[in-house]
mmCIF file of C-alpha atoms and ligand atoms in Angstrom:
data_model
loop_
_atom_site.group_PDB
_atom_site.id
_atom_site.type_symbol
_atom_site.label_atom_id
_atom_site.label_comp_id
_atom_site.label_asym_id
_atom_site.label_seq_id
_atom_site.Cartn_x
_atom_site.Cartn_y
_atom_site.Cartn_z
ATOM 1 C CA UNK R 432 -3.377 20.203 -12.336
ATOM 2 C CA UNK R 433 -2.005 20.741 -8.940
ATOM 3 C CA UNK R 434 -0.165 18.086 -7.074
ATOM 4 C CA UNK R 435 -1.522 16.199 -4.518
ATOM 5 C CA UNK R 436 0.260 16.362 -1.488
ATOM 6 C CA UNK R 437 1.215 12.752 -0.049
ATOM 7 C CA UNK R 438 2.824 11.119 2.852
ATOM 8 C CA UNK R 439 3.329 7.489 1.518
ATOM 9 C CA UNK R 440 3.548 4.896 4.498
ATOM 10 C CA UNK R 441 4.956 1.399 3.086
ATOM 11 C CA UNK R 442 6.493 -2.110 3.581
ATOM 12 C CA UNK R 443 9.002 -2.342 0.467
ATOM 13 C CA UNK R 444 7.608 -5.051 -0.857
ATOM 14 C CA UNK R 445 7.678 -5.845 -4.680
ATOM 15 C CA UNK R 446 4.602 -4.245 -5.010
ATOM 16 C CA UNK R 447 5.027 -1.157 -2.937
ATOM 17 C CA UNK R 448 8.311 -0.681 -5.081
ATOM 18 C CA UNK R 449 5.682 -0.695 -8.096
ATOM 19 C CA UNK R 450 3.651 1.899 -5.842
ATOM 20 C CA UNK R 451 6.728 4.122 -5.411
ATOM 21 C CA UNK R 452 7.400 4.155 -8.889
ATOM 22 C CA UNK R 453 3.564 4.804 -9.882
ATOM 23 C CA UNK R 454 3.419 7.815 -7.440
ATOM 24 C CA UNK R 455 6.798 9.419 -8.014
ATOM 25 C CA UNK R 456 6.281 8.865 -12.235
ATOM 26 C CA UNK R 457 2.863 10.163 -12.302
ATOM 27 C CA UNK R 458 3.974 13.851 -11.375
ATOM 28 C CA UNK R 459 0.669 13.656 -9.319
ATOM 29 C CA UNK R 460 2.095 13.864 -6.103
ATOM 30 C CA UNK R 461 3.945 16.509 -3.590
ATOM 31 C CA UNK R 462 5.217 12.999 -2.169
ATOM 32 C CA UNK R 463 6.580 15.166 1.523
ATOM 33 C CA UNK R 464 7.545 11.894 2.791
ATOM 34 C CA UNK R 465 7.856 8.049 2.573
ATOM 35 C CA UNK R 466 7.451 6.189 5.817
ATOM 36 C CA UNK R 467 8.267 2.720 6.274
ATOM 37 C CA UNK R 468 6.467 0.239 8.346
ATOM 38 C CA UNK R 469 7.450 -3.615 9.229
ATOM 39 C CA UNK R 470 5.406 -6.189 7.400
ATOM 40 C CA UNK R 471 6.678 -9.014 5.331
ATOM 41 C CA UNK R 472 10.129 -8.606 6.322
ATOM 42 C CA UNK R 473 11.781 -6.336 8.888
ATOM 43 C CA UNK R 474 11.950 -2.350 9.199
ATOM 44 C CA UNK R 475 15.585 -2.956 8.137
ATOM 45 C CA UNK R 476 15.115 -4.567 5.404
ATOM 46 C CA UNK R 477 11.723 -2.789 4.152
ATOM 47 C CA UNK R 478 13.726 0.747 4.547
ATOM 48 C CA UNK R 479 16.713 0.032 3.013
ATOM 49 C CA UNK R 480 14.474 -1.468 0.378
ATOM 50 C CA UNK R 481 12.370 2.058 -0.269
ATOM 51 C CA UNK R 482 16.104 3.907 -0.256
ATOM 52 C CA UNK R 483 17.018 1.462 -2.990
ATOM 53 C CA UNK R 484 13.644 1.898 -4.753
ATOM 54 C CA UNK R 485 13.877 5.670 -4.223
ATOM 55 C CA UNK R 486 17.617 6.069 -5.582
ATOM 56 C CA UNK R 487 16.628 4.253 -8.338
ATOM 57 C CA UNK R 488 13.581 6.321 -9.824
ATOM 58 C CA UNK R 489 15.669 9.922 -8.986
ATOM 59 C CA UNK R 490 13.770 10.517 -6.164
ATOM 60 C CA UNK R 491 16.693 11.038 -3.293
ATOM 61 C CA UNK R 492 14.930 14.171 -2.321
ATOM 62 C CA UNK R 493 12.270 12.926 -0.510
ATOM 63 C CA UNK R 494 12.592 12.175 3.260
ATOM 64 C CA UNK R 495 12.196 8.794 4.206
ATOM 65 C CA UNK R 496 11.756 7.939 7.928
ATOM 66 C CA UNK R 497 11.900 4.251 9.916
ATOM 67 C CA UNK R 498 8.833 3.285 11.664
ATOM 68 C CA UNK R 499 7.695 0.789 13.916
ATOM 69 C CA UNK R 500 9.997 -2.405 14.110
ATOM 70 C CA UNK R 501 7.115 -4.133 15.351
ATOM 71 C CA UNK R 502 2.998 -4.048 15.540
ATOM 72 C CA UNK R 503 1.380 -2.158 18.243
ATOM 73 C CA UNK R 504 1.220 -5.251 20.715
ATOM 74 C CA UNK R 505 1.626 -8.779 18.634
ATOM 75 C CA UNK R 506 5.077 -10.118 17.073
ATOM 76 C CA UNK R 507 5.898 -9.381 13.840
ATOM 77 C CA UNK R 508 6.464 -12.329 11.664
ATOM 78 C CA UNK R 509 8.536 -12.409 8.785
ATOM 79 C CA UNK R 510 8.579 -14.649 5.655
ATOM 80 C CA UNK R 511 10.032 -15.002 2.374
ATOM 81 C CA UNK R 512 7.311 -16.005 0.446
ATOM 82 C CA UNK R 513 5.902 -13.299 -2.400
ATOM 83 C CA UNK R 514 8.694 -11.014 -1.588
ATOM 84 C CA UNK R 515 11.876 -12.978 -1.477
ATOM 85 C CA UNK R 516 14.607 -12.891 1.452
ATOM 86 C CA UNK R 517 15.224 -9.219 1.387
ATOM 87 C CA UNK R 518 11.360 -7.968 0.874
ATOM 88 C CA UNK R 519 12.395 -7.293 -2.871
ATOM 89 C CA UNK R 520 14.153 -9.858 -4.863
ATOM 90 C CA UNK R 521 13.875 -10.061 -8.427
ATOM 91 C CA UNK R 522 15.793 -6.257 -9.327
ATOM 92 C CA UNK R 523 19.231 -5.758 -8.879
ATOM 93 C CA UNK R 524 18.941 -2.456 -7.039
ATOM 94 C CA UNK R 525 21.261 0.505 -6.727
ATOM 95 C CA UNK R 526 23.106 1.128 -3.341
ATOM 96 C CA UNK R 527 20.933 4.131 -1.819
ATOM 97 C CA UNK R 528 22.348 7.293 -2.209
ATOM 98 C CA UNK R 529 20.700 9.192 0.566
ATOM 99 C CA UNK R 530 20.267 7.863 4.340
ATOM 100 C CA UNK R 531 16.293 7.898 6.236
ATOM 101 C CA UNK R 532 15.905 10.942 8.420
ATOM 102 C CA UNK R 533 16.946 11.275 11.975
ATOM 103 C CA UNK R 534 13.304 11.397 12.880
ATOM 104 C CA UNK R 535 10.935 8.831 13.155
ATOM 105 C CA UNK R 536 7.982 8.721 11.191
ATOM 106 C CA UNK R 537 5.618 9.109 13.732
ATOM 107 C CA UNK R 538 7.219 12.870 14.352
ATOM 108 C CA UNK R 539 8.033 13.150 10.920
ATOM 109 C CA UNK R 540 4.426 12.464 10.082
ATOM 110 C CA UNK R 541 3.346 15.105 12.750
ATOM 111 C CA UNK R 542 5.925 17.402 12.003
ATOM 112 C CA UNK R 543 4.925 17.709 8.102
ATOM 113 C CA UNK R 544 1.419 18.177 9.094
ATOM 114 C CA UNK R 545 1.951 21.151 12.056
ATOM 115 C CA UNK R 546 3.742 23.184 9.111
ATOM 116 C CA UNK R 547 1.343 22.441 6.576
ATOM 117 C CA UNK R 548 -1.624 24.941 5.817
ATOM 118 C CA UNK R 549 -3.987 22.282 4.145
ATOM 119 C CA UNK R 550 -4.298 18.931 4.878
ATOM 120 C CA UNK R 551 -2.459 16.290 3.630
ATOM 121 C CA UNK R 552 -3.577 12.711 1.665
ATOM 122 C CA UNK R 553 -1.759 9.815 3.443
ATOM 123 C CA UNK R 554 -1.469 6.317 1.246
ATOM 124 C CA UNK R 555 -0.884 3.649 3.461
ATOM 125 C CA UNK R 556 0.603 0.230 1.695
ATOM 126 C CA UNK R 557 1.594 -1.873 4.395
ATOM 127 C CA UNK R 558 0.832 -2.740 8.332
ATOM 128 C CA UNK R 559 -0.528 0.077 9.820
ATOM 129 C CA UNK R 560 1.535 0.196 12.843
ATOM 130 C CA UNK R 561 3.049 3.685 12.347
ATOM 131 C CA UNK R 562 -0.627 5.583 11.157
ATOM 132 C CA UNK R 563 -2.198 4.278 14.319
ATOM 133 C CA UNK R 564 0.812 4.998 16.387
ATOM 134 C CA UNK R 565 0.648 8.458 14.898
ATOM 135 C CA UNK R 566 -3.379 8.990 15.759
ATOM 136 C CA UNK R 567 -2.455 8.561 18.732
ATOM 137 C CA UNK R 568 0.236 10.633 19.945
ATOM 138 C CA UNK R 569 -0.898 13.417 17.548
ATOM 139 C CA UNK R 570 -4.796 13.506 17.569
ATOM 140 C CA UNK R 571 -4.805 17.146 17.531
ATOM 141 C CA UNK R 572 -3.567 16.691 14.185
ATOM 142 C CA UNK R 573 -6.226 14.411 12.552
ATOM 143 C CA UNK R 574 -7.856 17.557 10.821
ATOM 144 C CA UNK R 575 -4.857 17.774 9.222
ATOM 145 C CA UNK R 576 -5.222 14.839 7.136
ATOM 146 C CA UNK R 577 -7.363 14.388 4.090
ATOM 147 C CA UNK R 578 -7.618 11.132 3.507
ATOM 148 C CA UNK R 579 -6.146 7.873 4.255
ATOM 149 C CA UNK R 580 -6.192 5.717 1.297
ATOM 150 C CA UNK R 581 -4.926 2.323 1.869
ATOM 151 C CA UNK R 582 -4.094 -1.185 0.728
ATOM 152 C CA UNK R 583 -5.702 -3.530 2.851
ATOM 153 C CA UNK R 584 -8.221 -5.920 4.084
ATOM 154 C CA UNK R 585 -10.943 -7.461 2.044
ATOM 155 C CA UNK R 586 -15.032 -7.695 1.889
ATOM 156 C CA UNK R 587 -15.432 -11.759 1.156
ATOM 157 C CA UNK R 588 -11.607 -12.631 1.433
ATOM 158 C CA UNK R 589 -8.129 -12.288 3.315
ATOM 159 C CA UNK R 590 -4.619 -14.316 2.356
ATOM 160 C CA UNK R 591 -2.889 -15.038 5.432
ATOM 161 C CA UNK R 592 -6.001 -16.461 6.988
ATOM 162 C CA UNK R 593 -9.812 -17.162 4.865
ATOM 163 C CA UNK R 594 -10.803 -13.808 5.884
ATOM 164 C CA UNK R 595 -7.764 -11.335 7.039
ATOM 165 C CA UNK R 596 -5.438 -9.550 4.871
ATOM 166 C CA UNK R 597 -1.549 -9.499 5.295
ATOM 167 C CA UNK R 598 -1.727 -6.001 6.323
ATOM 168 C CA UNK R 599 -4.565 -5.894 8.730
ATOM 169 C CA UNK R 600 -3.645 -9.143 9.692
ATOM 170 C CA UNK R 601 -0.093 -7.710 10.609
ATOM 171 C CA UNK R 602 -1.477 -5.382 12.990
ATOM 172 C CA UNK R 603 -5.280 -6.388 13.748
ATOM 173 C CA UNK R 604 -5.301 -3.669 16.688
ATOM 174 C CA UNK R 605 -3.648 -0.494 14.740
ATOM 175 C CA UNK R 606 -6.288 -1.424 12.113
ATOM 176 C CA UNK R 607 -8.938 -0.784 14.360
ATOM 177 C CA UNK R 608 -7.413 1.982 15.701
ATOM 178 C CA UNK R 609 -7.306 3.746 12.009
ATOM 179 C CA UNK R 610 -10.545 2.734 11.062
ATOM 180 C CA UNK R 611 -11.899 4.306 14.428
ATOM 181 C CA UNK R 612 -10.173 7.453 14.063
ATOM 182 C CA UNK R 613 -12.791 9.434 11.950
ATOM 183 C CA UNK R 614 -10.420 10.143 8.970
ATOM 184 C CA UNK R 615 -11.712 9.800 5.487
ATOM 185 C CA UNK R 616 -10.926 6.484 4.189
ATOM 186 C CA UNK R 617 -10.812 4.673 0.892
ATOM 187 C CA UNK R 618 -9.906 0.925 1.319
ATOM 188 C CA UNK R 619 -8.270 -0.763 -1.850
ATOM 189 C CA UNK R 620 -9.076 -4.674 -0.564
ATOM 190 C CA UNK R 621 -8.282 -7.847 -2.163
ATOM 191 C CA UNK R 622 -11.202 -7.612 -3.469
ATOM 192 C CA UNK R 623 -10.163 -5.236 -5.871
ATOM 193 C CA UNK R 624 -6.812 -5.460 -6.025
ATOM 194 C CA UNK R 625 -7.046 -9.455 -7.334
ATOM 195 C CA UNK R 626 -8.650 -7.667 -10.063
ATOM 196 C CA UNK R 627 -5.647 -5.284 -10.807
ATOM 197 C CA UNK R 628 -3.755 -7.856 -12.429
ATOM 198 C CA UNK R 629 -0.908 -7.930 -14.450
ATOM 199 C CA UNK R 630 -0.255 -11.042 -16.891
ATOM 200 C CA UNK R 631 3.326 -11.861 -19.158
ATOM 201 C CA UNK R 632 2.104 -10.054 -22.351
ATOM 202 C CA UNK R 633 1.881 -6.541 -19.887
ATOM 203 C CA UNK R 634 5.052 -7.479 -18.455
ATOM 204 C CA UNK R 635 6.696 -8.222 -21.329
ATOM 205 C CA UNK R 636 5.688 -4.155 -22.749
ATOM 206 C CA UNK R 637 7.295 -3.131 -19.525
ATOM 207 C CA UNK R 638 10.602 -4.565 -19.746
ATOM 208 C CA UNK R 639 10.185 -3.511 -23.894
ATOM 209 C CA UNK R 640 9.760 0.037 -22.451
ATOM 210 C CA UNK R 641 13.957 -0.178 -22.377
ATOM 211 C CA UNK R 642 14.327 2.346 -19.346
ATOM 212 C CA UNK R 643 15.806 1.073 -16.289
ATOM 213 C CA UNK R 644 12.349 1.647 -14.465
ATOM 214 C CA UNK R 645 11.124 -0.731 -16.987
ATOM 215 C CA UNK R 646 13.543 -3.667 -16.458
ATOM 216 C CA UNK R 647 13.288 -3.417 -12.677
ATOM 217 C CA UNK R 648 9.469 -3.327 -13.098
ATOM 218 C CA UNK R 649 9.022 -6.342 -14.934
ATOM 219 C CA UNK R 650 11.776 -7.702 -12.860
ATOM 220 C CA UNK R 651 9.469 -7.582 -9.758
ATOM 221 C CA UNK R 652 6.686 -8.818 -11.699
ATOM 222 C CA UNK R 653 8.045 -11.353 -12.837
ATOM 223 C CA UNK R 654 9.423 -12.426 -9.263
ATOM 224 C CA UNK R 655 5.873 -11.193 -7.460
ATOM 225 C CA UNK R 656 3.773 -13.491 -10.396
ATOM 226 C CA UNK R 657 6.235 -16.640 -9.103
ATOM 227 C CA UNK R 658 4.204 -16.935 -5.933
ATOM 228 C CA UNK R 659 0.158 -15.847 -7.576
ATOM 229 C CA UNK R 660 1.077 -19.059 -10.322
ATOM 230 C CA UNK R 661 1.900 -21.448 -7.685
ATOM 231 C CA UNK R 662 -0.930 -19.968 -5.437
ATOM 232 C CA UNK R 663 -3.829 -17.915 -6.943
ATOM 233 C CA UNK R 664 -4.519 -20.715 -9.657
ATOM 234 C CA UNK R 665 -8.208 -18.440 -9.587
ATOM 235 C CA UNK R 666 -5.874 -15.606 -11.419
ATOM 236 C CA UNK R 667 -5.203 -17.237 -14.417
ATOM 237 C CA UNK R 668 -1.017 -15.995 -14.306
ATOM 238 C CA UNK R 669 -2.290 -12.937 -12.834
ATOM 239 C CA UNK R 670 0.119 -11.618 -10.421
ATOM 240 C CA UNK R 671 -1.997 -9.109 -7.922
ATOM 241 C CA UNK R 672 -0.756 -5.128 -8.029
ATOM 242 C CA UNK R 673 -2.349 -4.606 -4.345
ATOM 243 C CA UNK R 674 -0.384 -1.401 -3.298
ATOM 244 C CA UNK R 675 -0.735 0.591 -6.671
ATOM 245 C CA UNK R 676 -4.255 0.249 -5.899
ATOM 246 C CA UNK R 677 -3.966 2.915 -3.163
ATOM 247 C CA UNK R 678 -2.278 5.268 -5.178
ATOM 248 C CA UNK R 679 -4.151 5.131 -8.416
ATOM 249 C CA UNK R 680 -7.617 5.875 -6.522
ATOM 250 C CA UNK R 681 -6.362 9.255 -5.516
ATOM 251 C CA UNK R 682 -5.020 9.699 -9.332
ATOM 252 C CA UNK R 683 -8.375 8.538 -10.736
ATOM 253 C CA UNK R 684 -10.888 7.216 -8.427
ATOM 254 C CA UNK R 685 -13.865 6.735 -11.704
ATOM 255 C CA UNK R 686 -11.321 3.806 -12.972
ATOM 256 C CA UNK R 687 -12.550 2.318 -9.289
ATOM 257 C CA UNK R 688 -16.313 0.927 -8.484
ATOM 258 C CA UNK R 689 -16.841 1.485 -4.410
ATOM 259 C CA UNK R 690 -19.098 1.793 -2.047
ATOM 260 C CA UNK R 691 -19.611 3.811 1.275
ATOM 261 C CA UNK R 692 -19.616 0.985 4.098
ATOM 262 C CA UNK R 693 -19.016 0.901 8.029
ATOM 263 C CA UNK R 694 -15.745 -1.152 8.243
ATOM 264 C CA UNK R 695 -14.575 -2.079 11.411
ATOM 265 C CA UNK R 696 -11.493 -4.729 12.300
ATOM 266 C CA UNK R 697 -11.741 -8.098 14.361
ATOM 267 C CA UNK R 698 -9.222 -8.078 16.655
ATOM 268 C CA UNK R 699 -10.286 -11.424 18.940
ATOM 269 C CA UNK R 700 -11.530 -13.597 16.867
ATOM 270 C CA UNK R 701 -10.320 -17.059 16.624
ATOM 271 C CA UNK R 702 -10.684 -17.999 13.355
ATOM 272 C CA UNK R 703 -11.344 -13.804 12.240
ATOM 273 C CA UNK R 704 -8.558 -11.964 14.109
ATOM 274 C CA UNK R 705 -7.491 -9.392 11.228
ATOM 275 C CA UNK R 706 -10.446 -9.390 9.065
ATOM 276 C CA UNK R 707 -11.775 -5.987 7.791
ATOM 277 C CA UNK R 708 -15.589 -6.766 8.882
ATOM 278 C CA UNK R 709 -17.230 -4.736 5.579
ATOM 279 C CA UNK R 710 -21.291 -3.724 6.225
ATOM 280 C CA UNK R 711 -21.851 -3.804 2.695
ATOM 281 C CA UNK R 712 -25.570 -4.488 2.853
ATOM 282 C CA UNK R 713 -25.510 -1.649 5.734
ATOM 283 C CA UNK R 714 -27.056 -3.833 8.137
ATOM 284 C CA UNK R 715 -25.876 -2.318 11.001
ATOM 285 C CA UNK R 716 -27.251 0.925 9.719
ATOM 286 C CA UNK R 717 -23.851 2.718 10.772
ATOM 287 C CA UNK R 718 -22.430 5.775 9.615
ATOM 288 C CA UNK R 719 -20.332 4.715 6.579
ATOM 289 C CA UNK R 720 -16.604 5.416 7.098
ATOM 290 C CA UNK R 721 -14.980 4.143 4.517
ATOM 291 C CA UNK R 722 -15.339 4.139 0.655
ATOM 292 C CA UNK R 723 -14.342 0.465 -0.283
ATOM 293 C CA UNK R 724 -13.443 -0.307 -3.740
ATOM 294 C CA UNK R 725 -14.308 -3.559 -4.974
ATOM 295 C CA UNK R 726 -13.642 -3.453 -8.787
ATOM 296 C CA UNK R 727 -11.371 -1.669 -11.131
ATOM 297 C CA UNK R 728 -10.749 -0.590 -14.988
ATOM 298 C CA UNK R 729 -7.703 -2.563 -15.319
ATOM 299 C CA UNK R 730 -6.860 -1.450 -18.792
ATOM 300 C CA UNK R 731 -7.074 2.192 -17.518
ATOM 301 C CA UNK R 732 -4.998 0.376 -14.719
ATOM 302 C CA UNK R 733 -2.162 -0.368 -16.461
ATOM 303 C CA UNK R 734 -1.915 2.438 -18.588
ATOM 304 C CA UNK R 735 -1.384 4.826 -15.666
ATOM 305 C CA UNK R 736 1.147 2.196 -14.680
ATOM 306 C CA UNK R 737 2.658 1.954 -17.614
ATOM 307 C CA UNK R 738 2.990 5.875 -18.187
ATOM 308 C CA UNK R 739 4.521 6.336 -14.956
ATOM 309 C CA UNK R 740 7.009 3.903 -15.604
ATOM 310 C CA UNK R 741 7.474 4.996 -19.031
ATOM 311 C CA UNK R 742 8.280 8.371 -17.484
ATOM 312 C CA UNK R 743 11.466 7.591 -14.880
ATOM 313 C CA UNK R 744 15.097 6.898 -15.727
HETATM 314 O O1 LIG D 1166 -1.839 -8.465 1.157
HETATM 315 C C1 LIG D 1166 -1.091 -7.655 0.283
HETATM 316 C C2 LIG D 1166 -0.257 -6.682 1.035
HETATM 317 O O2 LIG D 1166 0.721 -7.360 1.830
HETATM 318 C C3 LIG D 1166 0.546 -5.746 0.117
HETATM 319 O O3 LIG D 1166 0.655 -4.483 0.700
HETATM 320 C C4 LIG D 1166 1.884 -6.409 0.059
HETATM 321 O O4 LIG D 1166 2.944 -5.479 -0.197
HETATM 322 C C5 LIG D 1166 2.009 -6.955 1.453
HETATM 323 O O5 LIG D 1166 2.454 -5.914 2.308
HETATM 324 CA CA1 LIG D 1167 2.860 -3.520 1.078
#
């Protein structure tokens, strides 16, 4: 089966590091470059965070480029909750053995696409700051891409306010812009991704997996669950694998239920600012431009997961 090529744009993140580690395990993916975005803590921190992750799983060969330090026009707000003071406690990581590129990765985004002959899939796992910033100094090169699959927003719920999403939330206005652009996209919600759950018992067969991939895995499980006990009550010790959503669509999208919908992104609202506004009952009667998934196989789920893992150092 050939590889899908990916340019993986991310806010390391316990649960991108779990997205990293599906997509670079799999063997699924040409992955021509990781890009890093600002999000729960700062560029920084989130790239030094994907250079640890990346050391760790062998994977010092692909580029990795900073990004925005903040969104398009608001502040960027950091916190330590879910992620910990450095965006990935839990793991003791490696020190990185390779440095991000000279290039930022709006031109390294732009630059991958020029040389390339077909288009290319981009997963998007954190603010979108960089992807809009890229539509729009490159939209020459939007044919170029395939698809954007990303983690973010939600149809009936957000988690930084009742109806926005940390990531669209983040950035309400490079949102927009994305989900504006005309691109194919497939949007892996909350919706969906409170359903791609991981409990102790599948934890517990990660760390028994007795690679290093494993221990750090169920490391950041563990530390990611901390926060969805306290918080998500709903989830029954579920800890949410948001980002992994993203990348196991493009693996397998029949382990996904979705639905073609017009999406668009408040960006004034009061009490909405952020929120993915999902027509699922096409009431609008828009041209759908999204596919939105809004359940999953988790069993499937974890066993790509689990595989992945099972297959790095
Ligand atoms: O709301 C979940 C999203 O916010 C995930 O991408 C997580 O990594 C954080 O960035
Ligand atoms: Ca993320």
């Amino acid at each position: 089966m050939d590889k899908i090529p990916v340019i993986i744009d991310c806010d390391p993140g316990l649960d991108d590091a779990l997205m990293l580690m599906l997509a670079h395990g799999s063997g699924r993916f040409d992955i021509r470059a990781v890009t890093i975005s600002a999000g729960k803590q700062t560029q920084a921190k989130t790239l030094q965070n994907a250079l640890k992750i990346l050391t760790l799983i062998g994977a010092t060969d692909i580029p990795v480029h900073h990004g925005a330090e903040k969104p398009l026009l608001r502040d960027l707000v950091v916190s330590n909750d879910v992620h910990g003071e450095s965006g990935l406690d839990g793991p003791s990581l490696p020190i990185p053995e390779m440095q991000a590129q000279p290039v930022s990765a709006v031109e390294g985004i732009a630059s991958i696409l020029s040389a390339s002959e077909t288009p290319i899939t981009i997963a998007a796992t954190g603010p979108l700051t960089n992807i809009a910033t890229f539509l729009l100094a490159y939209p020459q090169l939007k044919s170029k891409i395939e698809r954007i699959s990303l983690m973010g927003g939600g149809i009936f719920r957000g988690n930084m306010t009742p109806l926005a999403e940390f990531n669209i939330y983040t950035d309400p206005e490079a949102a927009a812009i994305v989900f504006r652009a005309g691109v194919p996209i497939t949007m892996c919600g909350l919706d969906v991704t409170h359903k791609a759950l991981v409990f102790q018992k599948d934890i517990d067969l990660f760390r028994a997996l007795g690679n290093q991939a494993g221990q750090v895995a169920a490391d950041l499980m563990d530390f990611f669950s901390i926060f969805y006990r306290e918080n998500r009550v709903e989830l029954n010790g579920g800890a949410a694998m948001h980002d992994p959503c993203a990348i196991a669509w493009l693996m397998n999208p029949g382990i996904f239920t979705t639905k073609s919908c017009y999406v668009d992104v408040e960006t004034k609202g009061e009490l909405t600012s952020g929120a993915t506004v999902v027509d699922f009952y096409n009431t609008l009667h828009k041209e759908p431009n999204a596919t939105v998934a809004y359940d999953i196989d988790r069993d499937a789920f974890l066993d790509m997961l689990f595989n992945a893992i099972k297959a790095l150092p």
